[in-house]
Short mmCIF file of C-alpha atoms in Angstrom, two decimals:
data_model
loop_
_atom_site.label_atom_id
_atom_site.label_comp_id
_atom_site.label_asym_id
_atom_site.label_seq_id
_atom_site.Cartn_x
_atom_site.Cartn_y
_atom_site.Cartn_z
CA ALA A 1 4.59 -11.86 -11.19
CA GLN A 2 2.98 -8.52 -11.75
CA THR A 3 5.03 -5.37 -12.26
CA VAL A 4 4.05 -1.71 -12.11
CA THR A 5 6.03 1.03 -13.84
CA GLN A 6 5.82 4.75 -13.28
CA SER A 7 8.09 6.45 -15.79
CA GLN A 8 7.85 9.95 -14.33
CA PRO A 9 9.93 10.30 -11.14
CA GLU A 10 8.83 13.92 -10.77
CA MET A 11 6.10 16.15 -12.14
CA SER A 12 5.10 19.73 -11.48
CA VAL A 13 1.90 21.66 -12.11
CA GLN A 14 0.64 25.16 -11.58
CA GLU A 15 -2.13 25.62 -9.07
CA ALA A 16 -5.59 25.30 -10.74
CA GLU A 17 -4.09 23.53 -13.77
CA THR A 18 -4.45 19.88 -14.80
CA VAL A 19 -1.76 17.23 -14.61
CA THR A 20 -1.63 13.61 -15.70
CA LEU A 21 0.51 10.96 -14.03
CA SER A 22 1.37 7.83 -16.01
CA CYS A 23 1.42 4.20 -14.99
CA THR A 24 1.83 0.98 -16.93
CA TYR A 25 1.65 -2.55 -15.59
CA ASP A 26 2.25 -6.08 -16.67
CA THR A 27 0.07 -9.04 -15.74
CA SER A 28 -1.26 -12.25 -17.18
CA GLU A 29 -4.45 -12.04 -15.13
CA SER A 30 -7.71 -10.91 -16.66
CA ASP A 31 -9.32 -9.60 -13.50
CA TYR A 32 -7.59 -7.31 -11.03
CA TYR A 33 -7.71 -3.95 -9.29
CA LEU A 34 -5.60 -0.88 -9.93
CA PHE A 35 -5.11 1.95 -7.47
CA TRP A 36 -3.58 5.34 -7.07
CA TYR A 37 -2.28 6.12 -3.58
CA LYS A 38 -1.14 9.50 -2.32
CA GLN A 39 1.65 9.80 0.23
CA PRO A 40 2.05 13.35 1.58
CA PRO A 41 5.01 14.41 3.73
CA SER A 42 3.28 12.83 6.74
CA ARG A 43 3.99 9.49 4.96
CA GLN A 44 0.42 8.30 5.50
CA MET A 45 -0.80 6.14 2.60
CA ILE A 46 -4.08 7.56 1.31
CA LEU A 47 -6.21 5.81 -1.29
CA VAL A 48 -7.09 8.27 -4.05
CA ILE A 49 -8.98 6.13 -6.54
CA ARG A 50 -9.43 2.53 -7.61
CA GLN A 51 -10.36 0.84 -10.86
CA GLU A 52 -11.72 -2.67 -11.33
CA ALA A 53 -10.35 -4.24 -14.49
CA TYR A 54 -13.67 -5.76 -15.58
CA LYS A 55 -15.30 -2.32 -15.59
CA GLN A 56 -14.80 -0.42 -18.82
CA GLN A 57 -15.93 2.87 -17.34
CA ASN A 58 -13.11 4.99 -15.99
CA ALA A 59 -13.30 5.73 -12.27
CA THR A 60 -13.79 9.29 -11.06
CA GLU A 61 -13.52 10.80 -7.59
CA ASN A 62 -14.17 14.55 -7.56
CA ARG A 63 -11.11 16.20 -9.16
CA PHE A 64 -9.37 12.84 -9.73
CA SER A 65 -10.05 10.63 -12.69
CA VAL A 66 -8.30 7.79 -14.44
CA ASN A 67 -7.76 6.73 -18.02
CA PHE A 68 -7.76 2.94 -17.95
CA GLN A 69 -6.63 1.24 -21.16
CA LYS A 70 -6.77 -2.49 -20.44
CA ALA A 71 -5.36 -3.67 -23.75
CA ALA A 72 -2.45 -1.29 -23.47
CA LYS A 73 -2.07 -2.04 -19.74
CA SER A 74 -2.06 1.64 -19.00
CA PHE A 75 -3.59 3.40 -16.01
CA SER A 76 -3.04 7.17 -15.80
CA LEU A 77 -4.29 9.59 -13.16
CA LYS A 78 -5.60 13.01 -14.07
CA ILE A 79 -5.80 15.68 -11.39
CA SER A 80 -7.93 18.66 -12.38
CA ASP A 81 -7.88 22.08 -10.74
CA SER A 82 -4.70 21.19 -8.87
CA GLN A 83 -4.44 22.43 -5.30
CA LEU A 84 -1.45 22.99 -3.06
CA GLY A 85 -2.65 20.10 -0.91
CA ASP A 86 -2.27 17.74 -3.85
CA ALA A 87 1.52 17.97 -3.55
CA ALA A 88 2.69 14.50 -2.58
CA MET A 89 4.24 11.27 -3.81
CA TYR A 90 1.77 9.31 -5.90
CA PHE A 91 2.00 5.54 -6.18
CA CYS A 92 0.26 3.38 -8.72
CA ALA A 93 -0.55 -0.08 -7.36
CA TYR A 94 -1.86 -3.44 -8.57
CA ARG A 95 -3.81 -6.10 -6.72
CA SER A 96 -5.13 -9.47 -7.79
CA VAL A 97 -8.74 -10.49 -7.27
CA SER A 98 -8.56 -13.22 -4.70
CA ARG A 99 -10.87 -16.20 -4.81
CA SER A 100 -10.13 -17.32 -1.28
CA GLY A 101 -9.95 -15.65 2.06
CA GLY A 102 -7.06 -13.32 2.61
CA SER A 103 -4.75 -14.57 -0.09
CA ASN A 104 -3.27 -12.73 -3.05
CA TYR A 105 -4.37 -9.39 -1.73
CA LYS A 106 -0.90 -7.94 -1.55
CA LEU A 107 -0.37 -4.63 -3.28
CA THR A 108 2.41 -4.23 -5.82
CA PHE A 109 3.51 -0.61 -6.11
CA GLY A 110 5.30 1.39 -8.75
CA LYS A 111 8.32 3.53 -7.83
CA GLY A 112 6.17 6.63 -7.42
CA THR A 113 5.88 10.09 -8.95
CA LEU A 114 6.63 13.14 -6.82
CA LEU A 115 4.12 15.85 -7.66
CA THR A 116 4.93 19.48 -6.94
CA VAL A 117 2.19 22.10 -7.11
CA ASN A 118 3.39 25.64 -7.77
CA PRO A 119 1.33 28.60 -6.50
CA ALA B 1 -14.16 5.65 12.77
CA ALA B 2 -11.46 3.46 14.23
CA GLY B 3 -8.27 3.18 12.22
CA VAL B 4 -5.31 0.84 12.14
CA ILE B 5 -3.03 1.43 15.10
CA GLN B 6 0.69 0.83 14.97
CA SER B 7 3.10 1.02 17.84
CA PRO B 8 5.57 2.34 18.44
CA ARG B 9 5.47 5.18 15.93
CA HIS B 10 9.21 5.66 16.11
CA LEU B 11 11.91 3.23 17.15
CA ILE B 12 15.66 3.61 17.31
CA LYS B 13 17.83 0.52 17.64
CA GLU B 14 21.49 -0.40 17.38
CA LYS B 15 22.85 -2.90 14.88
CA ARG B 16 22.38 -6.51 15.93
CA GLU B 17 19.57 -5.62 18.33
CA THR B 18 16.00 -6.89 18.05
CA ALA B 19 12.79 -4.95 17.47
CA THR B 20 9.10 -5.76 17.76
CA LEU B 21 6.51 -3.80 15.83
CA LYS B 22 2.85 -4.10 16.69
CA CYS B 23 -0.26 -3.65 14.59
CA TYR B 24 -3.85 -3.43 15.80
CA PRO B 25 -6.29 -3.80 12.90
CA ILE B 26 -9.63 -2.11 12.56
CA PRO B 27 -12.27 -3.95 14.62
CA ARG B 28 -13.75 -6.96 12.78
CA HIS B 29 -10.90 -6.98 10.27
CA ASP B 30 -9.45 -10.46 9.92
CA THR B 31 -6.50 -9.84 7.59
CA VAL B 32 -3.24 -8.00 8.25
CA TYR B 33 -0.49 -7.03 5.81
CA TRP B 34 3.01 -5.76 6.49
CA TYR B 35 4.92 -3.53 4.08
CA GLN B 36 8.41 -2.09 4.25
CA GLN B 37 9.21 1.28 2.66
CA GLY B 38 12.89 2.19 2.54
CA PRO B 39 14.01 5.82 2.11
CA GLY B 40 12.90 7.09 -1.28
CA GLN B 41 11.45 3.69 -2.18
CA ASP B 42 8.03 2.24 -2.85
CA PRO B 43 6.38 0.02 -0.23
CA GLN B 44 7.36 -3.63 -0.53
CA PHE B 45 5.08 -6.41 0.68
CA LEU B 46 6.56 -8.50 3.46
CA ILE B 47 3.90 -10.89 4.77
CA SER B 48 0.17 -11.23 5.40
CA PHE B 49 -2.11 -13.13 7.75
CA TYR B 50 -5.73 -14.20 7.43
CA GLU B 51 -7.57 -15.61 10.41
CA LYS B 52 -4.30 -16.00 12.31
CA MET B 53 -2.66 -18.05 9.56
CA GLN B 54 0.04 -16.83 7.21
CA SER B 55 -1.65 -16.23 3.88
CA ASP B 56 1.13 -14.84 1.71
CA LYS B 57 4.82 -14.12 1.94
CA GLY B 58 6.92 -11.61 0.07
CA SER B 59 10.49 -10.42 0.36
CA ILE B 60 10.77 -10.88 4.10
CA PRO B 61 14.27 -11.68 5.42
CA ASP B 62 14.74 -14.85 7.45
CA ARG B 63 15.73 -12.61 10.38
CA PHE B 64 12.14 -11.37 10.48
CA SER B 65 9.16 -13.29 11.77
CA ALA B 66 5.56 -12.34 12.30
CA GLN B 67 2.35 -13.71 13.64
CA GLN B 68 -1.27 -12.81 14.15
CA PHE B 69 -2.81 -13.40 17.54
CA SER B 70 -6.27 -14.52 18.65
CA ASP B 71 -7.43 -10.89 18.97
CA TYR B 72 -6.21 -10.35 15.35
CA HIS B 73 -3.41 -7.98 16.27
CA SER B 74 -0.10 -8.77 14.63
CA GLU B 75 3.54 -8.43 15.59
CA LEU B 76 6.59 -8.20 13.35
CA ASN B 77 9.73 -9.40 15.10
CA MET B 78 13.05 -8.33 13.66
CA SER B 79 16.33 -9.75 14.91
CA SER B 80 20.00 -9.05 14.19
CA LEU B 81 19.06 -5.64 12.88
CA GLU B 82 21.10 -4.20 10.04
CA LEU B 83 21.51 -0.63 8.84
CA GLY B 84 19.48 -1.53 5.76
CA ASP B 85 16.47 -2.37 7.91
CA SER B 86 15.96 1.34 8.55
CA ALA B 87 12.61 2.01 6.95
CA LEU B 88 8.98 2.89 7.45
CA TYR B 89 6.96 -0.22 8.23
CA PHE B 90 3.31 -0.11 7.35
CA CYS B 91 0.59 -2.37 8.58
CA ALA B 92 -2.70 -2.56 6.70
CA SER B 93 -5.87 -4.44 7.53
CA SER B 94 -8.93 -5.61 5.66
CA ARG B 95 -11.99 -7.74 6.19
CA TRP B 96 -12.57 -10.72 3.94
CA ARG B 97 -15.99 -10.76 2.31
CA GLU B 98 -16.36 -13.21 -0.52
CA GLY B 99 -17.27 -11.65 -3.84
CA LEU B 100 -16.84 -8.11 -2.57
CA TYR B 101 -14.09 -5.57 -2.77
CA ASN B 102 -11.97 -5.76 0.36
CA GLU B 103 -10.11 -2.52 0.85
CA GLN B 104 -6.81 -2.40 2.68
CA PHE B 105 -6.66 0.36 5.28
CA PHE B 106 -3.17 1.53 6.14
CA GLY B 107 -1.85 2.45 9.55
CA PRO B 108 0.40 5.49 10.08
CA GLY B 109 3.54 3.37 10.00
CA THR B 110 6.42 2.72 12.39
CA ARG B 111 9.65 4.48 11.52
CA LEU B 112 12.57 2.24 12.44
CA THR B 113 16.05 3.70 12.55
CA VAL B 114 19.00 1.36 12.97
CA LEU B 115 22.23 3.02 14.09
#
């Protein structure tokens, strides 16, 4: 079974600064997806960024980028130019690459990192 | 664009009562997932359905059952409710397309409180 570990229960950053959230995972699979989800106080789950394991290039979405180290099984999220609206719980998640319809698509989440953005 | 709809959004029940949570996936989505997120916890996978058949099962108690209907909506039935069942229940949907990335879209969740 796959496991996802987020070792930072809480992080804080000053507005406009950069912060990096850490995530490690364990799997015996060679192909998979990794995600960062944001959960603001509204509790809505919002997909921030995804990374496909077979792609060596790190994913980037505007101010959000990842550092994917497949051999080290590490997947960190960097938020640049932090904004007050970035304050939320961030979950790292793992998903297998299914070869058949609808199976093995479940997401396995880490425990989350609560990010505070200070004005 | 249409999103995943969950009803009710809030539900309060007494211990030992039953509850039914409903999920309406995005149109043309054929797969539904249920997750349970306890207070201060990460979401835990409960069960999933593809084309009206159970496709995967996680840590779902025997007191819970679920199904997906012909119109692809899904219902999570919870019986003999316990205090520990108080949680946010998410439904997510996706559309299976072989060889392509199939994103899960989350609903807003149903907050269940058991008193």
